[in-house]
Coordinates of C-alpha atoms and ligand atoms in Angstrom, one line a residue:
M1 CA 0.0 0.0 0.0
E2 CA 2.8 2.4 1.0
E3 CA 4.5 1.9 -2.4
E4 CA 1.2 2.4 -4.2
V5 CA 0.5 5.6 -2.4
K6 CA 4.0 6.9 -3.1
N7 CA 3.6 6.1 -6.8
Y8 CA 0.2 7.7 -7.0
V9 CA 1.6 10.9 -5.4
D10 CA 4.7 11.0 -7.6
T11 CA 2.8 10.5 -10.8
F12 CA 0.1 13.0 -9.8
M13 CA 2.6 15.7 -8.8
S14 CA 4.8 15.3 -11.9
T15 CA 1.8 15.8 -14.2
L16 CA 0.6 18.8 -12.1
I17 CA 4.1 20.4 -12.1
A18 CA 4.4 19.9 -15.9
R19 CA 0.9 21.6 -16.4
N20 CA 1.7 24.5 -14.0
P21 CA 5.4 25.1 -14.4
G22 CA 7.2 27.4 -12.0
E23 CA 4.2 27.7 -9.6
K24 CA 6.1 26.6 -6.5
E25 CA 3.6 27.7 -3.8
F26 CA 0.8 26.0 -5.7
H27 CA 2.8 22.8 -6.1
Q28 CA 3.6 22.9 -2.3
A29 CA -0.1 23.3 -1.3
V30 CA -1.3 20.6 -3.7
R31 CA 1.4 18.1 -2.6
E32 CA 0.4 18.4 1.0
V33 CA -3.3 17.7 0.1
V34 CA -2.5 14.9 -2.3
E35 CA -0.2 13.1 0.3
S36 CA -3.2 13.1 2.7
L37 CA -5.8 12.1 0.2
A38 CA -3.9 9.4 -1.8
P39 CA -4.9 6.4 0.4
Y40 CA -8.5 7.6 0.4
I41 CA -8.6 8.0 -3.4
I42 CA -6.9 4.6 -4.0
E43 CA -9.6 3.0 -1.8
N44 CA -12.4 4.8 -3.7
P45 CA -12.2 3.9 -7.4
Q46 CA -15.1 6.1 -8.2
L47 CA -13.2 9.2 -7.2
R48 CA -10.2 8.0 -9.2
K49 CA -12.2 7.2 -12.3
S50 CA -14.0 10.6 -12.1
K51 CA -10.6 12.3 -11.8
I52 CA -11.9 14.4 -8.9
L53 CA -8.3 15.3 -7.8
E54 CA -7.3 16.3 -11.3
R55 CA -10.4 18.5 -11.5
I56 CA -10.2 20.0 -8.0
T57 CA -6.6 21.2 -8.8
E58 CA -7.6 22.9 -12.0
P59 CA -9.3 26.3 -11.4
E60 CA -12.7 26.7 -12.9
R61 CA -11.7 30.1 -14.2
V62 CA -8.7 32.5 -13.8
V63 CA -9.1 36.2 -14.7
I64 CA -6.0 38.4 -15.2
F65 CA -6.4 42.1 -16.0
R66 CA -4.6 45.4 -16.3
V67 CA -5.1 47.9 -13.5
P68 CA -4.1 51.4 -14.7
W69 CA -4.2 54.4 -12.3
L70 CA -2.7 57.8 -11.7
N71 CA -0.5 58.4 -8.6
D72 CA -0.4 61.7 -6.6
R73 CA 2.3 63.1 -8.9
G74 CA 0.1 62.6 -11.9
E75 CA 2.2 59.7 -13.2
V76 CA 0.6 56.6 -14.8
E77 CA 1.1 53.4 -12.9
I78 CA 0.2 49.9 -14.1
N79 CA -0.5 46.9 -11.8
R80 CA -1.8 43.4 -12.6
G81 CA -5.1 42.2 -11.1
Y82 CA -6.2 38.6 -10.6
R83 CA -9.2 36.5 -9.5
V84 CA -8.8 32.8 -9.3
Q85 CA -12.2 31.1 -9.2
M86 CA -11.1 27.7 -8.1
N87 CA -14.2 25.7 -7.2
S88 CA -18.0 26.4 -6.9
A89 CA -19.2 22.9 -6.1
I90 CA -20.7 23.8 -2.7
G91 CA -21.4 27.6 -3.1
P92 CA -20.3 30.8 -4.8
Y93 CA -16.6 31.4 -5.0
K94 CA -15.4 33.0 -1.7
G95 CA -12.1 34.2 -0.6
G96 CA -10.0 37.3 0.1
I97 CA -8.1 39.8 -2.0
R98 CA -4.4 40.3 -1.3
F99 CA -2.5 43.5 -2.3
H100 CA 1.3 42.8 -1.9
P101 CA 4.2 43.1 -4.3
S102 CA 4.8 39.3 -4.0
V103 CA 1.4 38.5 -5.5
N104 CA 1.5 36.3 -8.6
L105 CA -0.5 33.5 -10.1
S106 CA 1.2 30.8 -8.1
V107 CA 0.5 32.5 -4.8
L108 CA -3.2 33.1 -5.6
K109 CA -3.7 29.6 -6.9
F110 CA -2.3 28.1 -3.7
L111 CA -4.5 30.4 -1.7
A112 CA -7.6 29.6 -3.8
F113 CA -6.9 25.9 -3.5
E114 CA -6.5 26.0 0.3
Q115 CA -9.6 28.2 0.5
T116 CA -11.7 25.5 -1.2
F117 CA -10.9 23.0 1.6
K118 CA -11.1 25.7 4.3
N119 CA -14.5 26.9 3.2
S120 CA -15.9 23.3 3.1
L121 CA -14.6 22.8 6.6
T122 CA -16.7 25.8 7.9
T123 CA -19.9 23.8 7.1
L124 CA -21.2 26.9 5.3
P125 CA -22.1 26.9 1.6
M126 CA -19.0 28.6 0.1
G127 CA -16.8 27.6 -2.8
G128 CA -13.2 28.6 -3.1
G129 CA -11.6 31.7 -4.7
K130 CA -8.8 34.2 -4.2
G131 CA -7.7 37.4 -5.9
G132 CA -5.4 40.3 -5.6
S133 CA -2.7 42.4 -7.2
D134 CA 1.0 43.1 -7.1
F135 CA 0.1 46.7 -5.9
N136 CA 2.0 47.7 -2.8
P137 CA -0.3 49.9 -0.5
K138 CA 2.7 50.8 1.8
N139 CA 3.6 54.5 1.8
R140 CA 0.7 55.4 -0.5
S141 CA -1.7 58.2 0.3
D142 CA -5.4 57.4 1.0
E143 CA -6.2 59.0 -2.4
E144 CA -3.8 56.7 -4.2
V145 CA -5.2 53.6 -2.5
M146 CA -8.7 54.8 -3.4
K147 CA -7.8 55.4 -7.0
F148 CA -6.1 52.0 -7.3
C149 CA -9.1 50.2 -5.6
Q150 CA -11.5 51.9 -8.0
S151 CA -9.6 50.9 -11.1
F152 CA -9.2 47.3 -9.7
M153 CA -12.9 47.1 -9.1
T154 CA -13.9 48.6 -12.4
E155 CA -12.7 45.4 -14.1
L156 CA -13.3 42.9 -11.2
Q157 CA -17.0 43.8 -10.9
R158 CA -17.8 42.0 -14.2
H159 CA -16.7 38.7 -12.6
I160 CA -18.3 38.8 -9.1
G161 CA -21.7 39.1 -7.4
S162 CA -23.5 38.0 -4.3
D163 CA -24.4 34.6 -5.8
T164 CA -21.3 34.3 -8.0
D165 CA -18.2 35.3 -6.2
V166 CA -17.8 37.2 -2.9
P167 CA -14.3 38.7 -2.2
A168 CA -13.1 40.0 1.2
G169 CA -9.8 41.1 2.7
D170 CA -6.4 39.5 3.1
I171 CA -2.8 40.8 3.3
G172 CA -2.9 44.6 2.5
V173 CA -6.7 44.7 2.2
G174 CA -8.6 45.7 5.3
G175 CA -11.6 47.9 6.1
R176 CA -10.3 50.9 4.1
E177 CA -9.7 49.0 0.9
V178 CA -12.9 47.0 1.2
G179 CA -14.8 50.3 1.6
Y180 CA -13.3 51.8 -1.5
M181 CA -13.9 48.7 -3.6
Y182 CA -17.5 48.3 -2.3
G183 CA -18.2 51.9 -3.1
Q184 CA -17.0 51.5 -6.7
Y185 CA -18.9 48.2 -7.1
K186 CA -22.1 49.8 -5.9
R187 CA -21.7 52.7 -8.2
L188 CA -21.0 50.6 -11.3
R189 CA -23.7 47.9 -10.6
N190 CA -26.3 50.1 -9.0
E191 CA -27.0 47.4 -6.3
F192 CA -26.5 47.2 -2.6
T193 CA -25.9 43.5 -2.0
G194 CA -23.5 41.4 0.0
T195 CA -21.0 41.1 -2.8
L196 CA -18.0 41.9 -0.5
T197 CA -17.5 40.9 3.1
G198 CA -15.5 42.7 5.7
K199 CA -17.7 45.8 5.2
G200 CA -18.0 48.5 7.8
L201 CA -20.5 47.9 10.6
G202 CA -22.8 50.7 9.5
W203 CA -23.1 49.5 5.9
G204 CA -23.7 45.7 6.0
G205 CA -20.6 44.4 7.8
S206 CA -20.9 41.8 10.5
P207 CA -20.0 42.3 14.1
L208 CA -16.7 40.5 14.9
R209 CA -15.6 40.1 11.3
P210 CA -12.4 42.0 12.0
E211 CA -11.7 40.0 15.1
A212 CA -12.8 36.6 13.6
T213 CA -9.6 35.2 12.2
G214 CA -7.4 35.9 15.2
Y215 CA -10.2 34.9 17.7
G216 CA -11.0 31.7 15.7
T217 CA -7.3 30.7 15.7
C218 CA -7.2 30.9 19.5
Y219 CA -10.5 29.0 19.8
F220 CA -9.0 26.3 17.7
A221 CA -5.8 26.2 19.7
E222 CA -7.8 26.1 22.9
A223 CA -9.6 23.0 21.6
M224 CA -6.2 21.4 20.6
L225 CA -4.8 22.1 24.0
A226 CA -7.9 20.7 25.7
T227 CA -7.1 17.3 24.1
R228 CA -4.1 17.2 26.4
G229 CA -5.8 18.7 29.4
E230 CA -4.1 22.1 28.8
S231 CA -5.3 25.6 28.2
F232 CA -4.0 29.1 27.4
K233 CA -3.9 30.0 31.1
D234 CA -0.4 31.4 32.0
K235 CA 1.1 30.1 28.8
T236 CA 3.7 32.2 26.9
V237 CA 2.6 32.8 23.3
V238 CA 4.8 33.8 20.4
I239 CA 2.9 35.5 17.6
S240 CA 4.3 36.6 14.2
G241 CA 2.8 39.4 12.1
S242 CA 1.3 42.6 13.4
G243 CA -1.7 43.0 11.0
N244 CA -5.3 42.1 11.4
V245 CA -4.9 38.4 12.3
A246 CA -2.0 38.9 14.7
Q247 CA -3.7 41.9 16.5
Y248 CA -6.8 39.9 17.4
A249 CA -4.8 36.8 18.2
V250 CA -3.1 38.9 20.9
Q251 CA -6.4 40.1 22.2
K252 CA -8.0 36.6 22.5
T253 CA -4.8 35.2 24.0
L254 CA -5.1 37.8 26.7
Q255 CA -8.8 37.1 27.3
L256 CA -7.9 33.4 27.6
G257 CA -5.3 34.1 30.3
G258 CA -2.2 33.7 28.1
K259 CA 0.8 36.0 27.8
P260 CA 1.7 37.2 24.2
V261 CA 5.3 38.2 24.0
T262 CA 6.1 38.9 20.4
L263 CA 4.9 40.6 17.2
S264 CA 6.6 41.1 13.9
D265 CA 6.6 42.5 10.4
S266 CA 8.7 41.9 7.3
N267 CA 11.6 43.9 8.8
G268 CA 11.9 42.2 12.2
Y269 CA 10.3 41.3 15.5
I270 CA 9.7 42.8 18.9
H271 CA 10.0 40.7 22.1
D272 CA 8.3 42.1 25.2
P273 CA 9.2 39.7 28.1
D274 CA 6.6 41.4 30.4
G275 CA 3.9 40.6 27.9
I276 CA 1.9 42.6 25.5
D277 CA -1.0 43.6 27.7
A278 CA -4.4 45.3 26.8
G279 CA -2.9 48.8 27.0
K280 CA 0.1 48.0 24.8
L281 CA -2.3 46.2 22.3
Q282 CA -4.3 49.4 22.1
Y283 CA -1.1 51.2 21.1
V284 CA -0.4 48.5 18.4
F285 CA -4.0 49.0 17.0
E286 CA -3.3 52.7 16.7
L287 CA 0.2 52.3 15.4
K288 CA -0.8 49.8 12.7
N289 CA -4.3 50.7 11.7
I290 CA -4.3 54.5 12.1
F291 CA -0.7 55.6 11.6
R292 CA 0.3 52.6 9.5
G293 CA 3.6 52.5 11.3
R294 CA 6.2 49.7 11.7
I295 CA 6.4 47.3 14.6
K296 CA 9.9 48.5 15.6
E297 CA 8.3 51.7 16.9
Y298 CA 6.9 49.6 19.8
V299 CA 10.2 49.7 21.5
E300 CA 10.4 53.5 21.5
R301 CA 7.1 53.5 23.4
Y302 CA 7.9 50.4 25.6
P303 CA 11.8 50.5 26.1
K304 CA 11.8 47.3 28.1
A305 CA 10.9 45.4 24.9
K306 CA 13.6 44.7 22.3
Y307 CA 13.5 44.9 18.5
Y308 CA 15.4 42.3 16.4
E309 CA 16.0 43.7 12.9
G310 CA 15.8 41.1 10.1
Q311 CA 14.9 38.2 12.4
K312 CA 11.8 36.1 13.0
P313 CA 10.4 35.4 16.5
W314 CA 10.7 31.5 16.5
G315 CA 13.7 31.4 18.8
V316 CA 11.8 33.0 21.7
K317 CA 11.0 30.4 24.3
C318 CA 7.2 29.7 24.4
D319 CA 4.4 27.2 25.1
I320 CA 2.3 28.2 22.1
A321 CA 3.2 29.6 18.7
L322 CA 0.7 31.3 16.4
P323 CA 2.2 32.2 13.0
C324 CA 0.0 35.1 11.7
A325 CA 2.1 36.8 9.0
T326 CA 2.6 35.0 5.6
Q327 CA 3.4 31.8 3.7
N328 CA 6.7 29.9 4.4
E329 CA 7.7 32.2 7.3
L330 CA 8.5 29.2 9.6
D331 CA 11.1 26.7 8.2
G332 CA 12.5 23.4 9.5
E333 CA 15.2 25.0 11.5
A334 CA 12.7 27.4 13.2
A335 CA 10.4 24.4 13.9
A336 CA 13.3 22.5 15.5
L337 CA 14.1 25.5 17.7
L338 CA 10.4 25.8 18.9
V339 CA 10.4 22.1 19.7
K340 CA 13.7 22.3 21.6
N341 CA 12.4 25.2 23.6
G342 CA 9.4 23.3 24.8
C343 CA 6.6 24.6 22.5
K344 CA 3.6 22.4 22.8
C345 CA 1.1 23.8 20.3
V346 CA 1.3 25.5 16.9
A347 CA -1.9 26.9 15.3
E348 CA -1.6 28.7 12.0
G349 CA -3.4 32.1 11.7
A350 CA -1.7 32.7 8.4
N351 CA -2.1 30.6 5.2
M352 CA 0.7 27.9 4.8
P353 CA 3.2 29.7 7.1
S354 CA 5.0 26.4 7.9
T355 CA 7.2 24.9 5.2
P356 CA 6.8 21.1 4.6
E357 CA 10.1 20.6 6.5
A358 CA 8.7 22.5 9.5
I359 CA 5.4 20.4 9.4
A360 CA 7.5 17.2 9.4
V361 CA 9.5 18.4 12.5
F362 CA 6.2 19.2 14.4
Q363 CA 4.6 15.9 13.5
N364 CA 7.6 13.8 14.3
A365 CA 7.8 15.4 17.7
K366 CA 4.0 14.7 18.1
L367 CA 3.4 18.4 18.8
L368 CA -0.1 19.7 18.6
Y369 CA 0.1 21.3 15.1
A370 CA -2.9 22.6 13.0
P371 CA -2.7 23.9 9.5
G372 CA -4.2 27.3 8.5
K373 CA -7.1 25.8 6.5
A374 CA -8.5 24.5 9.8
A375 CA -7.1 26.9 12.4
N376 CA -7.8 30.2 10.6
A377 CA -11.1 29.3 9.1
G378 CA -12.9 31.6 11.5
G379 CA -12.3 34.6 9.3
V380 CA -14.1 33.2 6.3
A381 CA -16.7 31.5 8.4
T382 CA -17.6 34.9 9.8
S383 CA -17.7 36.2 6.2
G384 CA -20.2 33.5 5.6
L385 CA -22.2 34.8 8.5
E386 CA -22.0 38.3 7.1
M387 CA -23.4 36.9 3.8
T388 CA -26.3 35.3 5.7
Q389 CA -27.1 38.6 7.5
N390 CA -27.0 40.5 4.3
S391 CA -29.3 38.1 2.5
M392 CA -31.8 38.2 5.5
R393 CA -31.3 42.0 5.8
I394 CA -30.7 41.7 9.5
S395 CA -27.8 42.1 11.9
W396 CA -26.8 39.8 14.7
T397 CA -25.3 41.0 17.9
P398 CA -21.5 40.4 18.6
E399 CA -22.5 37.8 21.2
E400 CA -24.6 35.9 18.6
V401 CA -21.8 36.0 16.1
D402 CA -19.2 35.0 18.6
A403 CA -21.2 32.0 19.7
K404 CA -21.6 30.8 16.1
L405 CA -17.9 31.4 15.5
H406 CA -17.0 29.4 18.6
S407 CA -19.2 26.5 17.6
I408 CA -17.9 26.4 14.0
M409 CA -14.3 26.2 15.3
S410 CA -15.3 23.4 17.6
D411 CA -17.0 21.6 14.7
I412 CA -13.9 21.9 12.5
H413 CA -11.8 20.6 15.4
A414 CA -14.1 17.6 15.8
A415 CA -13.9 16.9 12.0
C416 CA -10.1 16.9 12.3
I417 CA -10.3 14.4 15.1
K418 CA -12.7 12.2 13.2
Y419 CA -10.5 12.0 10.0
G420 CA -7.1 12.6 11.4
T421 CA -6.6 10.5 14.5
E422 CA -3.8 7.9 13.9
E423 CA -3.4 4.4 15.4
D424 CA -1.3 5.7 18.3
G425 CA -3.9 8.3 19.2
Y426 CA -1.9 11.3 17.7
I427 CA -4.2 13.7 15.9
N428 CA -2.8 14.5 12.5
Y429 CA -4.7 17.8 11.9
V430 CA -3.3 18.1 8.3
K431 CA -4.7 14.7 7.3
G432 CA -8.0 15.4 9.2
A433 CA -8.6 18.8 7.6
N434 CA -7.7 17.7 4.1
I435 CA -9.9 14.6 4.2
A436 CA -12.9 16.3 5.9
G437 CA -12.7 19.3 3.6
F438 CA -12.4 17.1 0.5
I439 CA -15.3 14.7 1.2
K440 CA -18.0 17.4 1.0
V441 CA -16.6 19.1 -2.2
A442 CA -15.9 15.8 -3.9
G443 CA -19.4 14.5 -3.2
A444 CA -20.9 17.7 -4.6
M445 CA -18.7 17.4 -7.7
L446 CA -19.7 13.8 -8.3
S447 CA -23.5 14.7 -7.9
Q448 CA -23.2 17.6 -10.4
G449 CA -21.6 15.6 -13.2
L450 CA -18.8 16.4 -15.5
V451 CA -18.7 20.2 -15.2
Ligands
NDP1 P1 -2.3 42.3 7.2 O1 -1.9 42.9 5.9 O2 -3.2 42.9 8.1 O3 -0.9 41.9 8.0 C1 0.1 41.2 7.4 C2 1.2 41.0 8.4 O4 2.1 40.0 7.9 C3 2.0 42.3 8.5 O5 2.6 42.4 9.8 C4 3.1 42.1 7.5 O6 4.2 42.9 7.7 C5 3.4 40.7 7.6 N1 3.9 40.2 6.3 C6 3.2 40.2 5.1 N2 4.0 39.7 4.1 C7 5.1 39.4 4.7 C8 6.3 38.8 4.2 N3 6.5 38.5 2.9 N4 7.3 38.5 5.1 C9 7.1 38.9 6.4 N5 6.0 39.4 6.9 C10 5.0 39.7 6.1 O7 -2.8 40.8 6.8 P2 -3.6 39.8 7.6 O8 -3.3 39.9 9.1 O9 -5.0 39.9 7.2 O10 -3.1 38.4 7.1 C11 -2.0 37.6 7.7 C12 -2.1 36.2 7.2 O11 -3.4 35.6 7.6 C13 -2.0 35.9 5.7 O12 -1.4 34.7 5.5 C14 -3.5 35.8 5.3 O13 -3.6 35.1 4.1 C15 -4.0 35.0 6.5 N6 -5.5 35.1 6.7 C16 -6.1 36.3 6.8 C17 -7.5 36.3 7.1 C18 -8.2 37.6 7.3 O14 -9.4 37.5 7.6 N7 -7.6 38.7 7.1 C19 -8.3 35.1 7.1 C20 -7.4 33.9 7.1 C21 -6.1 33.9 6.9 P3 4.6 44.1 6.7 O15 3.8 45.2 7.1 O16 6.1 44.3 6.8 O17 4.2 43.6 5.3
2IT2 O1 -7.6 33.4 3.8 C1 -8.8 33.7 4.2 O2 -9.6 32.8 4.6 C2 -9.2 35.1 4.1 N1 -8.4 35.9 3.7 C3 -10.6 35.5 4.4 C4 -11.5 35.2 3.2 C5 -12.9 35.7 3.4 O3 -13.6 35.6 2.4 O4 -13.3 36.2 4.4

């Protein structure tokens, strides 16, 4: 069987790589899923004959477009816009928009692929999609960001809609960008519908959508820790990133009694041995969301903390690690350091932050390790709740949304246990999430015929 699985994976991957040359992030995301699913596919000839895995790795549609705009100096700038509509078997395409210079087709295909499984895990009816641009919003004025968002949406609006494809935020896209894009969408289409999520509270947004990814990641980690009779209480928590997901991961860590000690950005990390408490977090909210500053400024305000230029926080001794910045930010060496320093639990707030080598280190050490598609699904789940509220034209209270978010994260955790528990009792969350996410999408694809 082992030999058959290996052959299946090798053959599948060499065909996929030949069809999608150079797309290394996409290859990485697919390989992880195919390695989990191969035994299941081999046991189910119907899935193999229907080529479900070959179909699920081929986007239903990819749109690539020119985004021309004028900067504040009156110069013409050209960016490239994308929307990858990966899979609509169980609902309209759903997934964020990323604005970052590193955005390319490979990155967006990996994200849209992961999103398909993640959205299926939420139990809500959402297909998988992802979009974005190589536009860099850093050091741009509000006017420039608005002009870019308007030009981007002028093309994107043809391809999306509340029952077709519902974008949201991701790296570089928060409330400000969603606002500008929604305004332009509404103007061009003359309709006020739930076509984007992450909207402002006063105009169709859901309570707790900004908090949802970070909170959900902590709820998931809490459930993981509970399988070993542990909790966040008095645990030291290392967090990377300092954007939306990281900020609310800090907040929920504090509420659960943990001690967050790090934050980072692409330039370096800060370590605050006394802990980032609620007052310091308030400073971070303002620094990042209002002044759009850099995390190194934290040490000017709190001199007992230290800033480490050009480094990542994984060498800081901790009990729990929550990577909340970006893909491949935690490699095999970093994973080995975390294990050596006694870390017990890693839950991914970001998408694919751990390299395959890092995942192998965690799993060999029998650490509690959960991939982003399970642990960070609270963000898109709450987007799904925003879609429901928009369709019903009502608003739930923060307490109602929080209760639903909590219960969705518990259900995802239970699904991982069901499909991921190994013979020795170790919960392989990667396998659990991949199989549980796949079963629902594959079943829908089989029912809907060859489309
Ligand atoms: P933000 O743009 O709010 O913050 C991103 C953070 O990550 C910043 O601190 C940024 O630092 C850092 N970062 C980005 N790119 C890099 C890089 N190449 N190297 C090092 N650091 C980097 O984004 P979010 O917090 O929304 O997203 C963070 C992660 O969470 C992403 O992987 C995203 O896909 C994932 N995610 C987000 C969800 C959401 O609802 N927003 C939902 C589920 C997952 P810098 O300022 O230097 O760029
Ligand atoms: O990666 C993700 O799940 C997101 N960026 C959120 C997507 C969404 O539609 O809310």
